[in-house]
Short mmCIF file of C-alpha atoms and ligand atoms in Angstrom, two decimals:
data_model
loop_
_atom_site.label_atom_id
_atom_site.label_comp_id
_atom_site.label_asym_id
_atom_site.label_seq_id
_atom_site.Cartn_x
_atom_site.Cartn_y
_atom_site.Cartn_z
CA MET A 1 40.94 -56.36 -48.91
CA GLU A 2 39.91 -57.34 -45.77
CA ASP A 3 41.88 -55.37 -43.19
CA TYR A 4 41.18 -56.06 -39.38
CA PRO A 5 43.28 -55.76 -36.11
CA LYS A 6 44.63 -59.44 -35.10
CA ASN A 7 44.35 -58.94 -31.96
CA LEU A 8 43.52 -56.76 -28.87
CA LEU A 9 46.97 -54.83 -28.83
CA GLU A 10 46.78 -54.00 -32.60
CA LEU A 11 43.24 -52.86 -31.95
CA GLU A 12 44.32 -50.63 -28.94
CA ARG A 13 47.19 -49.18 -30.98
CA ARG A 14 44.91 -48.78 -34.12
CA PHE A 15 41.86 -47.40 -32.88
CA SER A 16 43.28 -45.10 -30.28
CA THR A 17 41.12 -41.85 -31.38
CA GLU A 18 37.83 -40.95 -33.00
CA GLU A 19 39.30 -40.08 -36.51
CA ALA A 20 41.16 -43.46 -36.54
CA CYS A 21 37.75 -45.05 -36.07
CA ARG A 22 36.09 -42.69 -38.70
CA GLN A 23 38.82 -43.37 -41.18
CA TYR A 24 38.11 -47.03 -40.98
CA LEU A 25 34.55 -47.21 -41.31
CA TYR A 26 34.78 -44.73 -44.25
CA GLU A 27 37.13 -47.20 -45.95
CA LEU A 28 34.41 -49.84 -44.96
CA ARG A 29 31.45 -47.97 -46.22
CA TRP A 30 33.02 -46.41 -49.79
CA PRO A 31 35.66 -48.90 -50.17
CA ASP A 32 36.15 -47.51 -53.88
CA GLY A 33 35.95 -44.02 -52.78
CA PHE A 34 32.60 -41.65 -51.79
CA GLN A 35 29.42 -41.95 -53.25
CA CYS A 36 26.69 -39.51 -52.37
CA PRO A 37 23.60 -41.27 -51.27
CA ARG A 38 21.39 -38.65 -52.98
CA CYS A 39 23.11 -37.97 -56.38
CA SER A 40 25.57 -40.73 -56.40
CA HIS A 41 28.20 -38.02 -57.55
CA GLU A 42 31.82 -39.32 -56.57
CA LYS A 43 33.16 -36.17 -54.95
CA GLY A 44 32.65 -35.02 -51.55
CA TRP A 45 34.49 -32.76 -48.75
CA ARG A 46 35.01 -34.03 -45.42
CA SER A 47 35.01 -31.32 -42.56
CA SER A 48 36.69 -31.40 -39.20
CA ASP A 49 32.97 -32.49 -37.57
CA GLY A 50 33.20 -35.68 -39.42
CA LEU A 51 30.30 -34.54 -42.19
CA ILE A 52 30.73 -35.40 -45.72
CA ARG A 53 29.37 -32.96 -47.94
CA CYS A 54 28.36 -33.64 -51.62
CA THR A 55 30.13 -31.18 -54.32
CA PRO A 56 27.41 -30.72 -56.75
CA CYS A 57 23.70 -31.17 -54.46
CA ASP A 58 25.42 -29.97 -51.20
CA TYR A 59 24.01 -33.21 -49.55
CA LYS A 60 25.60 -33.78 -46.11
CA THR A 61 26.33 -37.37 -44.62
CA SER A 62 28.48 -38.51 -42.28
CA VAL A 63 30.34 -42.36 -42.20
CA ILE A 64 27.70 -43.11 -39.10
CA ALA A 65 24.70 -42.12 -40.77
CA GLY A 66 22.22 -44.84 -40.97
CA THR A 67 24.30 -47.09 -38.01
CA ILE A 68 23.83 -48.05 -34.42
CA PHE A 69 26.40 -45.37 -34.02
CA GLU A 70 24.55 -42.19 -35.07
CA GLY A 71 23.66 -40.42 -32.51
CA THR A 72 25.22 -42.41 -30.18
CA ARG A 73 27.00 -39.87 -27.22
CA LYS A 74 29.85 -42.11 -26.39
CA PRO A 75 33.04 -42.19 -28.62
CA LEU A 76 33.51 -44.79 -31.40
CA VAL A 77 36.66 -45.51 -29.45
CA LEU A 78 34.61 -47.21 -26.81
CA TRP A 79 31.82 -48.58 -29.62
CA PHE A 80 34.99 -50.30 -31.21
CA ARG A 81 36.07 -51.90 -27.97
CA ALA A 82 32.46 -52.99 -27.26
CA ILE A 83 32.13 -54.81 -30.67
CA TRP A 84 35.73 -56.19 -30.27
CA TRP A 85 34.68 -57.50 -26.81
CA VAL A 86 31.52 -58.78 -27.98
CA THR A 87 33.21 -60.93 -30.92
CA SER A 88 35.73 -62.19 -28.99
CA GLN A 89 33.59 -64.10 -26.49
CA LYS A 90 33.58 -67.55 -27.66
CA ASN A 91 29.89 -68.42 -26.96
CA GLY A 92 28.48 -65.26 -25.93
CA ALA A 93 28.56 -61.89 -24.47
CA SER A 94 26.62 -60.55 -21.24
CA ALA A 95 25.57 -57.13 -20.38
CA ARG A 96 27.77 -57.46 -17.57
CA GLY A 97 30.61 -58.16 -19.11
CA VAL A 98 30.36 -55.06 -21.44
CA GLN A 99 29.77 -52.96 -18.48
CA ARG A 100 32.62 -54.20 -16.99
CA VAL A 101 35.32 -54.31 -19.73
CA LEU A 102 34.21 -50.67 -20.94
CA GLY A 103 33.90 -49.44 -17.46
CA LEU A 104 30.34 -48.07 -18.12
CA GLY A 105 28.73 -46.38 -15.56
CA SER A 106 25.32 -48.16 -15.95
CA TYR A 107 24.11 -51.38 -16.70
CA GLU A 108 21.20 -50.42 -18.50
CA THR A 109 23.64 -48.59 -21.24
CA ALA A 110 25.52 -52.03 -21.23
CA TRP A 111 22.43 -53.75 -22.14
CA ALA A 112 21.18 -51.22 -24.78
CA TRP A 113 24.62 -51.65 -26.21
CA LEU A 114 24.58 -55.19 -26.56
CA HIS A 115 21.28 -55.38 -27.68
CA LYS A 116 22.10 -53.07 -30.63
CA LEU A 117 25.19 -55.08 -31.28
CA ARG A 118 22.75 -58.31 -31.43
CA ARG A 119 20.68 -56.41 -33.66
CA ALA A 120 23.66 -55.51 -35.88
CA MET A 121 24.81 -59.25 -36.23
CA VAL A 122 21.71 -60.35 -38.91
CA ARG A 123 20.12 -58.20 -41.24
CA PRO A 124 16.78 -59.42 -42.33
CA GLY A 125 16.76 -60.19 -45.91
CA ARG A 126 20.10 -59.75 -46.66
CA ASP A 127 22.44 -62.12 -47.83
CA ARG A 128 19.91 -65.11 -47.99
CA LEU A 129 20.33 -68.96 -48.07
CA SER A 130 20.57 -70.52 -51.41
CA GLY A 131 21.23 -74.30 -52.68
CA THR A 132 19.19 -76.76 -50.80
CA VAL A 133 17.56 -75.58 -47.64
CA GLU A 134 15.80 -77.21 -45.11
CA VAL A 135 13.22 -75.60 -43.02
CA ASP A 136 10.91 -76.26 -39.82
CA GLU A 137 9.72 -74.69 -36.66
CA THR A 138 10.67 -75.41 -33.29
CA TYR A 139 9.29 -74.24 -29.91
CA ILE A 140 11.43 -72.39 -27.48
CA GLY A 141 10.72 -72.27 -23.71
CA GLY A 142 7.84 -73.84 -22.05
CA GLN A 143 7.25 -77.08 -20.28
CA LYS A 144 4.45 -78.79 -22.41
CA PRO A 145 5.15 -79.99 -25.75
CA GLY A 146 3.17 -77.59 -28.17
CA LYS A 147 0.41 -78.44 -30.68
CA ARG A 148 1.52 -77.36 -34.33
CA GLY A 149 -0.38 -74.48 -36.02
CA ARG A 150 -1.30 -72.89 -32.86
CA GLY A 151 0.32 -70.74 -30.12
CA ALA A 152 1.52 -72.59 -27.25
CA GLU A 153 1.35 -71.05 -24.07
CA GLY A 154 4.69 -69.91 -22.75
CA LYS A 155 6.63 -70.74 -25.80
CA ALA A 156 7.89 -68.75 -28.78
CA LEU A 157 7.79 -70.37 -32.31
CA VAL A 158 11.01 -70.17 -34.34
CA VAL A 159 11.29 -71.07 -38.19
CA ILE A 160 14.90 -72.51 -38.53
CA ALA A 161 16.32 -72.62 -42.16
CA ALA A 162 19.59 -74.38 -42.44
CA GLN A 163 21.19 -74.77 -45.70
CA GLU A 164 22.74 -78.22 -46.68
CA ASP A 165 26.50 -78.26 -47.33
CA GLY A 166 27.13 -82.06 -48.09
CA LYS A 167 26.40 -83.87 -45.02
CA ARG A 168 27.17 -80.86 -42.64
CA ILE A 169 25.10 -77.79 -41.97
CA GLY A 170 26.03 -74.78 -43.96
CA ARG A 171 24.63 -71.38 -42.77
CA ILE A 172 21.49 -70.66 -41.11
CA ARG A 173 18.94 -68.19 -40.38
CA LEU A 174 16.30 -67.95 -37.38
CA GLN A 175 13.10 -66.34 -37.06
CA ARG A 176 10.60 -65.96 -34.37
CA VAL A 177 6.92 -66.11 -35.77
CA THR A 178 3.66 -65.91 -34.49
CA ASP A 179 2.20 -69.29 -35.43
CA ALA A 180 2.73 -71.94 -38.08
CA SER A 181 0.21 -70.92 -40.56
CA ALA A 182 1.00 -70.17 -44.00
CA ARG A 183 0.49 -66.47 -43.22
CA SER A 184 3.67 -66.70 -40.84
CA LEU A 185 5.73 -69.35 -42.45
CA LYS A 186 5.93 -68.16 -45.99
CA PRO A 187 7.27 -64.47 -45.43
CA ALA A 188 9.69 -66.10 -43.03
CA VAL A 189 10.87 -68.51 -46.02
CA ALA A 190 11.14 -65.67 -48.22
CA GLN A 191 13.08 -63.66 -45.72
CA ALA A 192 15.86 -66.42 -45.32
CA VAL A 193 16.08 -67.96 -48.80
CA GLU A 194 17.02 -67.09 -52.19
CA THR A 195 14.40 -67.32 -54.76
CA GLY A 196 15.02 -70.40 -57.10
CA SER A 197 16.64 -72.39 -54.39
CA ARG A 198 15.36 -75.73 -53.28
CA VAL A 199 13.07 -75.67 -50.41
CA ARG A 200 12.71 -79.05 -48.20
CA THR A 201 10.31 -79.42 -45.62
CA ASP A 202 8.10 -81.70 -44.15
CA ASP A 203 4.25 -81.98 -45.44
CA TRP A 204 2.56 -79.44 -43.24
CA ASN A 205 0.27 -77.41 -45.06
CA GLY A 206 1.84 -74.19 -43.78
CA TYR A 207 4.15 -74.53 -46.65
CA ASN A 208 2.25 -75.26 -49.00
CA GLY A 209 2.32 -72.73 -51.91
CA LEU A 210 6.40 -72.45 -51.47
CA LYS A 211 6.33 -73.12 -55.23
CA HIS A 212 4.35 -69.86 -56.19
CA LEU A 213 7.01 -68.28 -54.31
CA GLY A 214 9.76 -69.59 -56.91
CA TYR A 215 10.91 -71.88 -54.76
CA VAL A 216 11.48 -75.56 -55.73
CA HIS A 217 9.82 -77.25 -52.78
CA GLU A 218 10.63 -80.77 -51.79
CA ILE A 219 8.63 -82.22 -49.49
CA VAL A 220 9.86 -85.32 -47.04
CA ARG A 221 7.31 -88.00 -45.90
CA LYS A 222 7.69 -89.92 -43.10
CA ASP A 223 9.01 -93.46 -43.74
CA SER A 224 11.20 -96.09 -42.48
CA ALA A 225 14.28 -94.52 -44.23
CA VAL A 226 14.16 -91.31 -42.35
CA GLU A 227 11.81 -92.48 -39.46
CA ASP A 228 10.97 -89.62 -37.16
CA ASN A 229 14.46 -87.15 -38.34
CA LEU A 230 12.71 -86.19 -41.28
CA LEU A 231 14.64 -82.70 -41.39
CA PRO A 232 18.03 -83.60 -39.77
CA LEU A 233 19.44 -80.20 -40.00
CA CYS A 234 16.85 -78.36 -38.32
CA ASN A 235 16.73 -81.07 -35.63
CA ARG A 236 20.47 -80.55 -34.91
CA VAL A 237 20.26 -76.82 -35.00
CA ALA A 238 17.15 -76.61 -32.84
CA ALA A 239 19.04 -78.56 -30.13
CA LEU A 240 21.72 -76.27 -30.53
CA VAL A 241 20.27 -73.30 -30.14
CA LYS A 242 18.38 -74.46 -27.18
CA ARG A 243 21.38 -75.67 -25.64
CA TRP A 244 23.37 -72.44 -26.01
CA LEU A 245 20.37 -70.01 -24.68
CA ILE A 246 20.28 -72.75 -21.61
CA GLY A 247 24.09 -72.52 -21.35
CA THR A 248 25.20 -69.52 -21.89
CA HIS A 249 22.21 -67.22 -20.98
CA GLN A 250 20.93 -69.71 -18.33
CA GLY A 251 17.50 -69.70 -20.15
CA ALA A 252 16.82 -66.49 -18.55
CA VAL A 253 16.10 -65.13 -22.00
CA SER A 254 12.64 -63.23 -22.36
CA HIS A 255 10.11 -63.68 -25.21
CA GLU A 256 10.37 -60.02 -26.29
CA HIS A 257 14.36 -60.07 -26.30
CA LEU A 258 14.46 -63.75 -28.02
CA ASP A 259 14.98 -62.22 -31.43
CA TYR A 260 18.20 -60.51 -30.63
CA TYR A 261 19.46 -63.78 -28.92
CA LEU A 262 18.54 -65.64 -32.25
CA ASP A 263 20.75 -63.13 -34.16
CA GLU A 264 23.70 -63.71 -31.97
CA TYR A 265 23.53 -67.06 -32.04
CA THR A 266 22.82 -67.08 -35.87
CA PHE A 267 25.83 -64.71 -36.43
CA ARG A 268 28.44 -66.79 -34.23
CA PHE A 269 27.05 -70.17 -35.83
CA ASN A 270 27.52 -69.17 -39.60
CA ARG A 271 31.01 -67.88 -38.34
CA ARG A 272 31.73 -70.62 -36.18
CA THR A 273 34.90 -71.73 -38.47
CA SER A 274 36.49 -68.56 -38.57
CA ARG A 275 39.25 -68.56 -36.35
CA SER A 276 40.30 -64.76 -36.48
CA ARG A 277 38.28 -62.77 -33.61
CA GLY A 278 39.26 -59.87 -35.87
CA LYS A 279 37.53 -60.93 -38.91
CA LEU A 280 34.19 -61.29 -36.65
CA PHE A 281 34.73 -57.67 -35.64
CA TYR A 282 35.52 -56.89 -39.13
CA ARG A 283 32.12 -58.49 -40.28
CA LEU A 284 30.16 -56.90 -37.76
CA LEU A 285 31.58 -53.61 -38.58
CA GLN A 286 30.95 -54.14 -42.63
CA GLN A 287 27.17 -55.77 -42.05
CA GLU A 288 26.36 -52.47 -40.07
CA LEU A 289 27.48 -49.93 -42.87
CA PRO A 290 24.44 -49.24 -45.26
CA GLN A 291 26.35 -49.05 -48.42
CA SER A 292 27.15 -52.52 -48.34
CA LEU A 293 23.29 -53.71 -47.83
CA LYS A 294 21.46 -55.62 -50.45
CA PRO A 295 18.13 -54.23 -51.65
CA MET A 296 15.53 -55.77 -49.34
CA ILE A 297 13.02 -58.15 -50.71
CA ASP A 298 9.45 -57.10 -50.89
CA LEU A 299 7.47 -59.04 -48.60
CA SER A 300 4.26 -57.52 -49.65
CA ARG A 301 4.79 -59.45 -53.01
CA ALA A 302 5.55 -62.69 -51.47
CA SER A 303 2.74 -63.10 -49.40
CA GLY A 304 0.80 -60.05 -48.60
CA GLN A 305 1.80 -59.64 -45.32
CA GLN A 306 4.21 -56.65 -45.14
CA GLY A 307 3.85 -55.86 -41.71
CA GLN A 308 6.13 -59.09 -40.89
CA GLU A 309 9.56 -57.10 -40.68
CA ILE A 310 8.26 -54.22 -38.58
CA ALA A 311 6.62 -56.49 -36.34
CA ILE A 312 10.15 -58.24 -35.72
CA TYR A 313 11.62 -54.63 -35.15
CA SER A 314 9.26 -53.41 -32.98
CA SER A 315 10.07 -56.42 -30.70
CA TYR A 316 13.31 -54.96 -30.32
CA ALA A 317 12.14 -51.74 -28.74
CA SER A 318 10.30 -53.25 -25.92
CA GLN A 319 11.73 -53.26 -22.88
CA GLY A 320 9.56 -55.42 -20.82
CA ASP A 321 10.68 -58.62 -19.48
CA THR A 322 8.56 -61.81 -19.31
CA PRO A 323 10.87 -64.70 -18.83
CA ILE A 324 10.42 -68.09 -20.74
CA ASP A 325 11.69 -71.01 -18.87
CA LEU A 326 13.85 -73.25 -21.23
ZN1 ZN C 401 25.34 -35.36 -54.05
#
């Protein structure tokens, strides 16, 4: 059952102590009762320090192990408020806002928190798109139009995958890639779309071989009916995400941090019809708990480019700021 606070007052009342926050995470993580991550035994003891000890194998774990809360020195009560605030912002959250609302002393802490939360919004390889999915790339940033297949200076290349939902756009996935070669594009598709789905692209050779990855590959070619709008869902998403980056973040998004923003946009877009802020809060927490993780797809098998995922994550750690103009 989905159980979440409906408004700020409920949040404040319900999550006023560390124990209440822990209990909530516990129920989200082990909805059917505790299960030892090591031996799968179903009996454990909870100690006062928040650790859970497995009875037969003595393995110690905690409800926050493997989550963004692990190792934090700040109380969960504060984290819960940060998540509430981030998910309740209609268009996007700013580090200044997080700092102000939580009364954090340092802007850097607020910034780091916000980026951790953005990262929690989309888990690579999880919950992939299915059915019919349009895939295309777009350049973000820079002044001049870029040439396909090569890097363009000052621009980031982003792969858009948009699920078809009648005439509407269903869920989306966005991923930055180094270039538009098959080596970059195929793992991006594998990460975003379930095998067996119908993938619609244009005739760019970077998409050759999708069939061998287990997709039904549909190639749209220019004709009078579609004119230049070969992939209308992707084109629409590209326009929306660019507008969002300009509008919400004043275009001040650096290359290094673009992944975070793409994750935040994806999270918001995919839940745009959800009216309840409490539900977004719930979803974000639920997504953050390792128990609900589906097995990662094996990218090495998909294309022999296992480094892709690591490369994406390592960019999160980078602190440098190289602004790109939008
Ligand atoms: Zn055990």
